[in-house]
CSV table of C-alpha atoms in Angstrom, one decimal:
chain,number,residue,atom,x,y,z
A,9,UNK,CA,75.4,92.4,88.7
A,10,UNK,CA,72.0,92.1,90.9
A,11,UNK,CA,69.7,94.0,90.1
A,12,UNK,CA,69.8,96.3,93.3
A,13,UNK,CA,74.0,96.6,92.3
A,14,UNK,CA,72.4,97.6,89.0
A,15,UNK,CA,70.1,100.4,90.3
A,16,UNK,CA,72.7,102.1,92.3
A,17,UNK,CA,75.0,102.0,89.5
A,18,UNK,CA,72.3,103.4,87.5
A,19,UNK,CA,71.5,106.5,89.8
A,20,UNK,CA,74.5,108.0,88.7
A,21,UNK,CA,73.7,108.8,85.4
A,22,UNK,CA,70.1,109.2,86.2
A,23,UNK,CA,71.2,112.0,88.9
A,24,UNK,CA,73.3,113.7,86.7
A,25,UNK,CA,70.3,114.2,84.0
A,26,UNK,CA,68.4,115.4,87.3
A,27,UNK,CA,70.7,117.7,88.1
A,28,UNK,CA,71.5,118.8,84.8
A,29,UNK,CA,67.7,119.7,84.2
A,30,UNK,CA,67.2,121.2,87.5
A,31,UNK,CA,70.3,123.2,86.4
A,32,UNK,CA,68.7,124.6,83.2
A,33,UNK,CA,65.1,125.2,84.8
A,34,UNK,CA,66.3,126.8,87.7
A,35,UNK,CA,69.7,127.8,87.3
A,36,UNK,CA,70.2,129.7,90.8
A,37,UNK,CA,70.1,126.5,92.2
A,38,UNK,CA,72.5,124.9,90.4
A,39,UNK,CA,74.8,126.4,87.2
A,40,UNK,CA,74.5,124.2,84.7
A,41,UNK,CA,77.7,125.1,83.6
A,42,UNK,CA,79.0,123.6,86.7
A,43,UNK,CA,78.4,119.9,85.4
A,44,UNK,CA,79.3,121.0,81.5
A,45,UNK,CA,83.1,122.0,82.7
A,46,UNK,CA,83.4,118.7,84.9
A,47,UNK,CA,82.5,116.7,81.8
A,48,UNK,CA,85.9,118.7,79.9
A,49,UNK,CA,88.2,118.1,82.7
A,50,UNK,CA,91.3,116.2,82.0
A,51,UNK,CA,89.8,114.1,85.3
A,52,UNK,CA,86.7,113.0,83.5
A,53,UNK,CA,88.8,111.9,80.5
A,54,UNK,CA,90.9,109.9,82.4
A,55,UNK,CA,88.3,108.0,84.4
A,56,UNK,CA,86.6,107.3,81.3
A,57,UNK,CA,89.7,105.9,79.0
A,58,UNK,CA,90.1,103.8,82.7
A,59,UNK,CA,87.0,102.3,82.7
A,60,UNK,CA,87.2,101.6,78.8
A,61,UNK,CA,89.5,98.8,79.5
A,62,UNK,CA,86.0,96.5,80.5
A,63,UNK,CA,85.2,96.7,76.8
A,64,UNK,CA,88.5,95.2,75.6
A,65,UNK,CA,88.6,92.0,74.5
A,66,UNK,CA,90.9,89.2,72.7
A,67,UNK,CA,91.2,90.3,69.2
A,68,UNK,CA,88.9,93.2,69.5
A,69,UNK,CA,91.5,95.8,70.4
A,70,UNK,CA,92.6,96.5,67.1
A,71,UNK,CA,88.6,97.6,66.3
A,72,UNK,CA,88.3,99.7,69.6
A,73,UNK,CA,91.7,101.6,68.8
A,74,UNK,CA,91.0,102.0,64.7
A,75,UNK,CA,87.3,103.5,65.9
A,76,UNK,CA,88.4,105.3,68.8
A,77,UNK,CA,91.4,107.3,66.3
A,78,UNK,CA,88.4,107.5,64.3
A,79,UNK,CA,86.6,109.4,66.3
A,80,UNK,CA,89.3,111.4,68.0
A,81,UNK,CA,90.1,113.2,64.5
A,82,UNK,CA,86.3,113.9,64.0
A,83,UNK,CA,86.4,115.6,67.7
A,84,UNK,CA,89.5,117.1,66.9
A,85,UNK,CA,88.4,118.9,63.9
A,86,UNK,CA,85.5,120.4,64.8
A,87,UNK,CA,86.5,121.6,68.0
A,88,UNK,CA,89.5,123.3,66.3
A,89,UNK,CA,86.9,124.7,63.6
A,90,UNK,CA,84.2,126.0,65.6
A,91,UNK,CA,87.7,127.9,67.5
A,92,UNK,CA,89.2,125.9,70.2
A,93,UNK,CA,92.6,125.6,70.2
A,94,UNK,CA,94.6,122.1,70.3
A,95,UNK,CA,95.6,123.1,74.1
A,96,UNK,CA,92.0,123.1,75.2
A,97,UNK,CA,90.4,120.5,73.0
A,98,UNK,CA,92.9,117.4,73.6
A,99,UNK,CA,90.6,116.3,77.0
A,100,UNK,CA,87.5,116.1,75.2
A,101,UNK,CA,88.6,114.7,71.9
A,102,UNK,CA,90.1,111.9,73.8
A,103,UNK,CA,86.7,110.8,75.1
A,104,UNK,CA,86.8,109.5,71.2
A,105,UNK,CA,88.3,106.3,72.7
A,106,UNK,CA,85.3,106.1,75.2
A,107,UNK,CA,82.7,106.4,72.8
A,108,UNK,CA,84.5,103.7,70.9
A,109,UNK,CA,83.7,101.3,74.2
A,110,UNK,CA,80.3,102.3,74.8
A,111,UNK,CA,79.8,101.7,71.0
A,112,UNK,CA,81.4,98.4,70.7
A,113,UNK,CA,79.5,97.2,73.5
A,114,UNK,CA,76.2,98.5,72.7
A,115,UNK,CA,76.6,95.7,69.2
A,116,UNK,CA,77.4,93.1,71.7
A,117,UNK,CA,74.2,93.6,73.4
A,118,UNK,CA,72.3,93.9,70.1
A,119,UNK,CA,73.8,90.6,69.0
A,120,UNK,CA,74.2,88.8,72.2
A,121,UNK,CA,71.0,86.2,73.8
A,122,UNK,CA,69.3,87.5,76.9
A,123,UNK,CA,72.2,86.6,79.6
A,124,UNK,CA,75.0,87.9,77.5
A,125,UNK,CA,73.1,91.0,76.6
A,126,UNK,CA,72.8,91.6,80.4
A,127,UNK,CA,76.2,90.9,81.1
A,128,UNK,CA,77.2,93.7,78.4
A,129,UNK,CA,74.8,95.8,79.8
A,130,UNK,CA,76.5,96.0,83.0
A,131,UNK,CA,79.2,96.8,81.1
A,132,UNK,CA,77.9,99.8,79.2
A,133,UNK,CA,76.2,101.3,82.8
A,134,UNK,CA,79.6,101.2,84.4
A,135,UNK,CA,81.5,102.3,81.6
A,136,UNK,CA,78.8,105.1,81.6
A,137,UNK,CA,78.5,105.6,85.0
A,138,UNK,CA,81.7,106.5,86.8
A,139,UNK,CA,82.7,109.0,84.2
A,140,UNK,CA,79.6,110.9,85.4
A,141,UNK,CA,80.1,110.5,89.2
A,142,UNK,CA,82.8,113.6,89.0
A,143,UNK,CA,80.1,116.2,87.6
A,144,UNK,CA,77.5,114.5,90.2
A,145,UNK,CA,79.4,114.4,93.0
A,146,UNK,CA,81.3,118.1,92.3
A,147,UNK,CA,77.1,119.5,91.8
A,148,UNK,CA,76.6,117.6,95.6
A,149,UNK,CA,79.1,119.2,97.1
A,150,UNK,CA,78.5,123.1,95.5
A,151,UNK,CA,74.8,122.4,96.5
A,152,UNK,CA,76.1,122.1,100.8
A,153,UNK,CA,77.9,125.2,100.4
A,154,UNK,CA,74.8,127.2,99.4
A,155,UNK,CA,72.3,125.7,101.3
A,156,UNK,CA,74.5,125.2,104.7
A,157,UNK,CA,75.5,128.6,105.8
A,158,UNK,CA,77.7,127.6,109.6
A,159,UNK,CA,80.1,125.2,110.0
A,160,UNK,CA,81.6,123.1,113.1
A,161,UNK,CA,84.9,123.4,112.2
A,162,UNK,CA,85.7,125.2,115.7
A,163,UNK,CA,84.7,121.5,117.4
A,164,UNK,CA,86.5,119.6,114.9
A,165,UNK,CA,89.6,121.5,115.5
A,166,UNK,CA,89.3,121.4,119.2
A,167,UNK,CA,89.0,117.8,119.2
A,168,UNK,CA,92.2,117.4,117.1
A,169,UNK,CA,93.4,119.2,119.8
A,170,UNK,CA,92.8,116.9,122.7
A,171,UNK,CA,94.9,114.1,120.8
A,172,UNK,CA,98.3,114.1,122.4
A,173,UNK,CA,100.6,113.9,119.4
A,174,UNK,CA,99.9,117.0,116.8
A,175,UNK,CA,100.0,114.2,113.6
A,176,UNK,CA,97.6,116.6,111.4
A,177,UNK,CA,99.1,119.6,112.3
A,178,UNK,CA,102.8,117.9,111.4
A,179,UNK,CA,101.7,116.4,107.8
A,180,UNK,CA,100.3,119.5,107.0
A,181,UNK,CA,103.4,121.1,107.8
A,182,UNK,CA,105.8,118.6,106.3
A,183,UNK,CA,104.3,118.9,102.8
A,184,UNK,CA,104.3,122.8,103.0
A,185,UNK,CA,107.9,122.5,103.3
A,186,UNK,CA,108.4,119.5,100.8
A,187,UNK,CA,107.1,120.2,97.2
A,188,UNK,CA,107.4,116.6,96.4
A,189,UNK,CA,105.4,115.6,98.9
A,190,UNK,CA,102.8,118.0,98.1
A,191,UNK,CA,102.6,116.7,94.7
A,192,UNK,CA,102.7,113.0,95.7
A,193,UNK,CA,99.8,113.8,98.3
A,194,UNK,CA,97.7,115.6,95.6
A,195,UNK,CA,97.9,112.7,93.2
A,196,UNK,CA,96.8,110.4,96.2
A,197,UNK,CA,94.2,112.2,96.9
A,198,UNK,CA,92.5,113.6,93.8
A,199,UNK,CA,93.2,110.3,91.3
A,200,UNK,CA,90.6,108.1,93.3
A,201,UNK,CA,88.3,107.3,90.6
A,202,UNK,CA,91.7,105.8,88.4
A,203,UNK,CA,92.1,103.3,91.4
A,204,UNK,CA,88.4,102.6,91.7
A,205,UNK,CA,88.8,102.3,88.4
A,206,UNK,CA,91.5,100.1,88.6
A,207,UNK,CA,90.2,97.5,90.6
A,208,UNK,CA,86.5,97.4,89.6
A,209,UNK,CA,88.0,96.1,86.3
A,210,UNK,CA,90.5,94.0,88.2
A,211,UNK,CA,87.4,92.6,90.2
A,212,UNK,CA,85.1,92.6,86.9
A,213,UNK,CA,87.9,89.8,85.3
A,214,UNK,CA,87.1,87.3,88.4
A,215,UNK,CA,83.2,88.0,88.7
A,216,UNK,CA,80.8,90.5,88.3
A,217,UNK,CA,79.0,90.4,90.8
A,218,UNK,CA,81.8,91.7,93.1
A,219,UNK,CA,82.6,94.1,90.9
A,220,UNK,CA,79.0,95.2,91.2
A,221,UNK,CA,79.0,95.2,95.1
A,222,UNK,CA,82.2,97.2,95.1
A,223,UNK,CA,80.3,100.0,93.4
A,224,UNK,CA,77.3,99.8,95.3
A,225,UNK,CA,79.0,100.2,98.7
A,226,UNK,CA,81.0,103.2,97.0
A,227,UNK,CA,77.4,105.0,95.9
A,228,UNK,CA,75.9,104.1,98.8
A,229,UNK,CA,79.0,105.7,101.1
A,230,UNK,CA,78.4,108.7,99.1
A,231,UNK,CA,74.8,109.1,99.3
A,232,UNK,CA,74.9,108.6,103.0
A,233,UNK,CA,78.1,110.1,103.5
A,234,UNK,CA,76.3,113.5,102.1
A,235,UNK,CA,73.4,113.4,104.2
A,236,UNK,CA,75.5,113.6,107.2
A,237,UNK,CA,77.6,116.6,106.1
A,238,UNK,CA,74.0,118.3,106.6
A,239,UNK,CA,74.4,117.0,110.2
A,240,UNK,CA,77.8,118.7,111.1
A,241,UNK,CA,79.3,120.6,108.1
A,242,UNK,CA,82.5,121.4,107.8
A,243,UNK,CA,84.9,123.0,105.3
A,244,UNK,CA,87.5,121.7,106.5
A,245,UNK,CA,90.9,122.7,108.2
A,246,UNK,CA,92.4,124.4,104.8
A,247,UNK,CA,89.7,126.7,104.5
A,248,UNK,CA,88.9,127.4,108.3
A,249,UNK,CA,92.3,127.5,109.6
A,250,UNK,CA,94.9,127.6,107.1
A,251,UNK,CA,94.1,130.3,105.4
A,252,UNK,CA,95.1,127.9,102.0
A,253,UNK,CA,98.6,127.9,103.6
A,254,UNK,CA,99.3,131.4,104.5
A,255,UNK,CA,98.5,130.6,108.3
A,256,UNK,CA,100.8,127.8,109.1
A,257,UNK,CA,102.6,129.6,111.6
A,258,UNK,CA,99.7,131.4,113.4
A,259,UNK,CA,97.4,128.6,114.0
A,260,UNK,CA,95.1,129.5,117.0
A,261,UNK,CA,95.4,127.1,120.3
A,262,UNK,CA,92.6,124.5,119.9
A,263,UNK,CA,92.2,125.2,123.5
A,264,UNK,CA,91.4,128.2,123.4
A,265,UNK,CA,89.1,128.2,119.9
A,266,UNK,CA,85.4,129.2,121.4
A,267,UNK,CA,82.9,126.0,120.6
A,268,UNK,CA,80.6,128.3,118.3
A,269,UNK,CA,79.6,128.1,114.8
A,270,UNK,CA,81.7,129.6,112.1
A,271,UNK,CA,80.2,131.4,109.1
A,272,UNK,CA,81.4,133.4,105.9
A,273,UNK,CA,82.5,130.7,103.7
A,274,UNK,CA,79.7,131.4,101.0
A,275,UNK,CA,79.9,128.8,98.4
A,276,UNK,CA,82.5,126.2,99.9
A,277,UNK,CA,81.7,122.6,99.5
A,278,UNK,CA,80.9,121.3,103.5
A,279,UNK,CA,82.4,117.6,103.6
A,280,UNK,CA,84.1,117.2,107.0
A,281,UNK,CA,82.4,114.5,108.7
A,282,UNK,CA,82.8,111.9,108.0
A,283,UNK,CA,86.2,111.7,105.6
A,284,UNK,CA,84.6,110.5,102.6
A,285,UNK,CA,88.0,109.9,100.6
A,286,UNK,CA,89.3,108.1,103.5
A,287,UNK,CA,85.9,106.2,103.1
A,288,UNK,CA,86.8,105.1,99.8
A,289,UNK,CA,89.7,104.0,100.6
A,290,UNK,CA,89.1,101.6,103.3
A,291,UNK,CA,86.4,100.2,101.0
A,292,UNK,CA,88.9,99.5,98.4
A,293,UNK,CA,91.3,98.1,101.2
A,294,UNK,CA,88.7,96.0,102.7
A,295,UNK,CA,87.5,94.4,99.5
A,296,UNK,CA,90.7,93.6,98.5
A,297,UNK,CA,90.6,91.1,101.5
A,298,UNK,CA,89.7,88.4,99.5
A,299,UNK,CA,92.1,88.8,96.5
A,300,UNK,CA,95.7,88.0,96.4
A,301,UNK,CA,98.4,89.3,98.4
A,302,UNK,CA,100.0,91.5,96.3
A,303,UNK,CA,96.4,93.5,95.5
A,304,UNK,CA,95.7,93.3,99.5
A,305,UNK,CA,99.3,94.8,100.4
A,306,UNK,CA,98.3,98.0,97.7
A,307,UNK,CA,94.9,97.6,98.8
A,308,UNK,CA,96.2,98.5,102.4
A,309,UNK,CA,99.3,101.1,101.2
A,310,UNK,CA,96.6,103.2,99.2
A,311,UNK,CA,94.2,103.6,102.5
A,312,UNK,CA,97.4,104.8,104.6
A,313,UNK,CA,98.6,107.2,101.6
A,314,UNK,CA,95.0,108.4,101.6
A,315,UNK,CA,94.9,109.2,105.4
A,316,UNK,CA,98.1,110.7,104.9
A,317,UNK,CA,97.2,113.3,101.6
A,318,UNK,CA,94.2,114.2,102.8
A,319,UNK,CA,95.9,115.1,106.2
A,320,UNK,CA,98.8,116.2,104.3
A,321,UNK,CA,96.4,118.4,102.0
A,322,UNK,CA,94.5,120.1,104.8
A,323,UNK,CA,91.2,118.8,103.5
A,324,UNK,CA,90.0,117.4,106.7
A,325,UNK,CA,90.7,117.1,110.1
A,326,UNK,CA,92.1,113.4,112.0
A,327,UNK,CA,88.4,112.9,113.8
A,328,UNK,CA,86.9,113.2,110.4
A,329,UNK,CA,89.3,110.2,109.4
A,330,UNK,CA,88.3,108.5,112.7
A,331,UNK,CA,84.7,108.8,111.9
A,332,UNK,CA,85.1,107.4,108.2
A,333,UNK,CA,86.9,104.0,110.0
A,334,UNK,CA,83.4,102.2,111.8
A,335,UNK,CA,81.5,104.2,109.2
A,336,UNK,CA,83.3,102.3,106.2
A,337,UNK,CA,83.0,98.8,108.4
A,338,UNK,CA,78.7,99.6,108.2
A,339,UNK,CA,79.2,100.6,104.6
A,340,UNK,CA,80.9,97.3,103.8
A,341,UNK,CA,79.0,94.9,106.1
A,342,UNK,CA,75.8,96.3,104.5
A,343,UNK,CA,76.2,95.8,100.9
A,344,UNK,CA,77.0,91.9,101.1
A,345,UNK,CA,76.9,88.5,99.2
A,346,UNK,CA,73.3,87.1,98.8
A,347,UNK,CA,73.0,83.6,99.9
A,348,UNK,CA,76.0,83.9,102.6
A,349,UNK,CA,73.1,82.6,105.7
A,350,UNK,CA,75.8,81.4,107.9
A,351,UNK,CA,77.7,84.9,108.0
A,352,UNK,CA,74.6,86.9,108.1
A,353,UNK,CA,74.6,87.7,111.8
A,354,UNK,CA,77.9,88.7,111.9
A,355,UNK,CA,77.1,91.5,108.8
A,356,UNK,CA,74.4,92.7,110.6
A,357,UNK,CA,76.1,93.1,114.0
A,358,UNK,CA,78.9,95.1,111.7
A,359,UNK,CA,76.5,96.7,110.1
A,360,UNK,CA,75.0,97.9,113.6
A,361,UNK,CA,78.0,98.2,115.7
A,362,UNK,CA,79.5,100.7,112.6
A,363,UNK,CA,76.4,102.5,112.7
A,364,UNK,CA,76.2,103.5,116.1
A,365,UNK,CA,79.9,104.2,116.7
A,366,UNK,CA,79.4,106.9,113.7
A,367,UNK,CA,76.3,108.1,115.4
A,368,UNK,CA,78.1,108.1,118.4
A,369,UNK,CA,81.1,110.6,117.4
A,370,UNK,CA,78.5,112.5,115.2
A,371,UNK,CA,76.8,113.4,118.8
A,372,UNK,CA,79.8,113.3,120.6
A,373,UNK,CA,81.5,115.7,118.7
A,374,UNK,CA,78.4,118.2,118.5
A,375,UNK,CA,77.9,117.9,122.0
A,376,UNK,CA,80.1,116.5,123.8
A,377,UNK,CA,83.2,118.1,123.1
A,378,UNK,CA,83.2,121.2,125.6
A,379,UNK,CA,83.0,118.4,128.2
A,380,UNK,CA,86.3,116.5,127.0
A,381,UNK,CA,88.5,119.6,127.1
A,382,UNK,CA,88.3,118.7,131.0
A,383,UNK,CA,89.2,115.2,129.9
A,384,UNK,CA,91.4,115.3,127.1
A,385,UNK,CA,92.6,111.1,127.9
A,386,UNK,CA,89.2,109.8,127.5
A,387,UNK,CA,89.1,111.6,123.7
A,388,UNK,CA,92.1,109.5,123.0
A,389,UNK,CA,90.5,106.4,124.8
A,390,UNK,CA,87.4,106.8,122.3
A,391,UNK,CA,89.7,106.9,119.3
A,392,UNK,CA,91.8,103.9,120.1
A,393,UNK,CA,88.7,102.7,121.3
A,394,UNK,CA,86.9,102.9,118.2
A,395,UNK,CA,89.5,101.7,115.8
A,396,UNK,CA,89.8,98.6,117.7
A,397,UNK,CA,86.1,98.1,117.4
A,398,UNK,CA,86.2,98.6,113.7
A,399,UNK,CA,88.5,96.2,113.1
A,400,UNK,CA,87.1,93.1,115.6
A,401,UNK,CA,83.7,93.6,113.7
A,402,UNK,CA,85.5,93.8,110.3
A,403,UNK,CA,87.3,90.8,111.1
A,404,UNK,CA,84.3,89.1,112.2
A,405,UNK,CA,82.1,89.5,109.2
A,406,UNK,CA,85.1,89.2,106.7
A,407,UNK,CA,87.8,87.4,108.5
A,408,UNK,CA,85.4,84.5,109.5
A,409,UNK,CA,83.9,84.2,105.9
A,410,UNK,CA,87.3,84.1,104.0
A,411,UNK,CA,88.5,81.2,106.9
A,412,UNK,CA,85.2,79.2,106.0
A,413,UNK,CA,85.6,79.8,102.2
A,414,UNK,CA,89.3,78.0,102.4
A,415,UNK,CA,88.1,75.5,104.4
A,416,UNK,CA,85.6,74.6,101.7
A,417,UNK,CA,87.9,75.0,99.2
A,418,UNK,CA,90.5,72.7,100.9
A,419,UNK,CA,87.6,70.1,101.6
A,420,UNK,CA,86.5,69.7,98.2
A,421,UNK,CA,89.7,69.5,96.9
């Protein structure tokens, strides 16, 4: 990895020992308990046994699995002796597997030269690091729903109501009705980091470095991504609307909800605008541009199955997955290849053109919406508008690079 992918790898776990001292010196601002039951979720041990697969290699399993047992029944026996029952201790025992990684790695780098100590470092940081993006980004979002007390989840909702065709309103419906559905959704939408996962490992086996700018867009979505809920927080239509499923059949008009600022949802996480899941998503689909066609096809499946469980899910509201489209294109063009000069321009203009389009809707939606409810087409013009737009400037900065990379490679062979 660079050493600027390396840095915003590396503010992960450097936030999370922020927080967790914050947490312990002033603990009305953040429980520090909080970050201590994220770390025992079943979700934490999963994303770290994911990730573990970086350390693997040929004819080192058999030492990563012996140690890993190894430590699993130390784990295990203490947490049953100091009183935990099997049920509760299986999560955390299992991080015995993980340690075995970060431990295995850790000798490389004592026993590797400079460049192959570095290379196993970025190993060890990653490994490290996206375990400890669930407490960090679970403390980010309990922070917004103590510090912001209104929401604009009244605008939101009226602007999903000037869209002809009711699509969040009917996928929140059909998986109320279908259980299955419900349950596919939720495993969509709340196993992200096993996909990240997934491919930053997939990415890692071709080169590094990609892998490294895969993670850097991803941190950088988030960090930006939460400074704007502080813009126009939301908690989303679940919350605001649903009543957690009890109001599917009373659902006020949108065009009739007043444009004023809701309140009373003390400690709910705001993350409305833009859809940071969707986010993700699209940056997963868009990097999997450049791999094969297989990994692009599930690149592009998972970003439509995300759009549909968070929709699905109640969790946000269709212009908060418009939004996350040009905002994903900036997020993408900005964390690009170094040395690429001939496709610089057209990064920056994606870069740009994202931006404002997200700064755009961020206004629009804030202050302009009152005005579309006498306009209700041009709403729908934006939309179609802006997805268009995303993808001619995604096309531009990626589309145009991959066609100049096979020309190369057909040249020189």
């Amino acid at each position: 990895m660079t050493g600027v992918q390396r840095a915003a790898v590396g503010s992960i776990p450097l936030g999370v020992l922020f927080l967790q001292v914050l947490g312990l010196a002033v603990p009305q601002a953040l429980p520090s308990s909080l970050l201590v039951s994220s770390v025992n979720s079943p979700l934490f041990t999963s994303t770290a046994l994911a990730i573990s697969v970086l350390a693997f290699r040929r004819g080192a399993v058999g030492q990563l699995l012996s140690i890993g047992a190894a430590i699993v029944i130390v784990l295990m026996t203490l947490l049953v002796a100091t009183g935990t029952g099997l049920r509760d201790s299986w999560a955390f025992a299992l991080l015995g597997f993980w340690f075995a990684a970060l431990f295995v790695s850790g000798t490389r780098i004592a026993k590797a030269d400079r460049p192959g100590g570095l290379r196993e470092f970025d190993r060890v940081l990653v490994m490290f690091a996206l375990p400890f993006a669930i407490p960090l980004t679970l403390a980010g979002l309990w922070i917004t729903g103590h510090i912001l007390q209104t929401t604009y989840d009244n605008y939101f909702y009226a602007f999903d109501g000037l869209l002809p065709v009711p699509v969040a309103r009917g996928l929140a419906r059909f998986c109320a009705d279908h259980q299955w559905a419900w349950q596919a959704c939720s495993i969509v939408y709340y196993d992200f980091l096993l996909v990240l996962c997934a491919f930053v490992v997939l990415r890692w086996r071709q080169d590094g470095e990609a892998a490294g700018q895969l993670l850097a867009r991803w941190v950088f979505a988030t960090l930006v991504g939460y400074a704007l809920y502080y813009w126009l927080p939301g908690v989303g239509p679940d919350v605001a609307f649903y009543g957690g499923g009890s109001n599917l059949d009373s659902l006020p008009s949108p065009g009739q909800v007043e444009l004023t600022l809701l309140s009373g949802f003390e400690g709910r996480p705001r993350n409305a605008m833009p859809s940071l899941h969707v986010t993700w998503a699209l940056l997963i689909a868009f990097t999997s541009i450049e791999l094969a066609t297989l990994v692009r096809a599930f690149g592009a499946l998972y970003a439509l199955a995300t759009v549909v469980a968070t929709l699905g899910l109640r969790e946000h509201y269709l212009i908060d997955l418009v939004v996350a489209v040009p905002f994903a294109v900036a997020v993408h063009a900005s964390v690009s290849p170094i040395g690429q000069r001939a496709d610089t321009r057209a990064k920056l203009v994606a870069v740009l053109g994202g931006a404002a389009m997200t700064g755009a809707w961020l206004l629009t939606i804030r202050y302009g919406t009152a005005s579309l409810r006498g306009a209700p087409s041009i709403a729908s013009l934006l939309v179609i508008a802006t997805i268009l737009a995303s993808g001619w400037l995604l096309f531009r900065s990626e589309g145009r690079a991959d066609l100049k990379v096979r020309s190369a490679a057909r040249a020189v062979t």
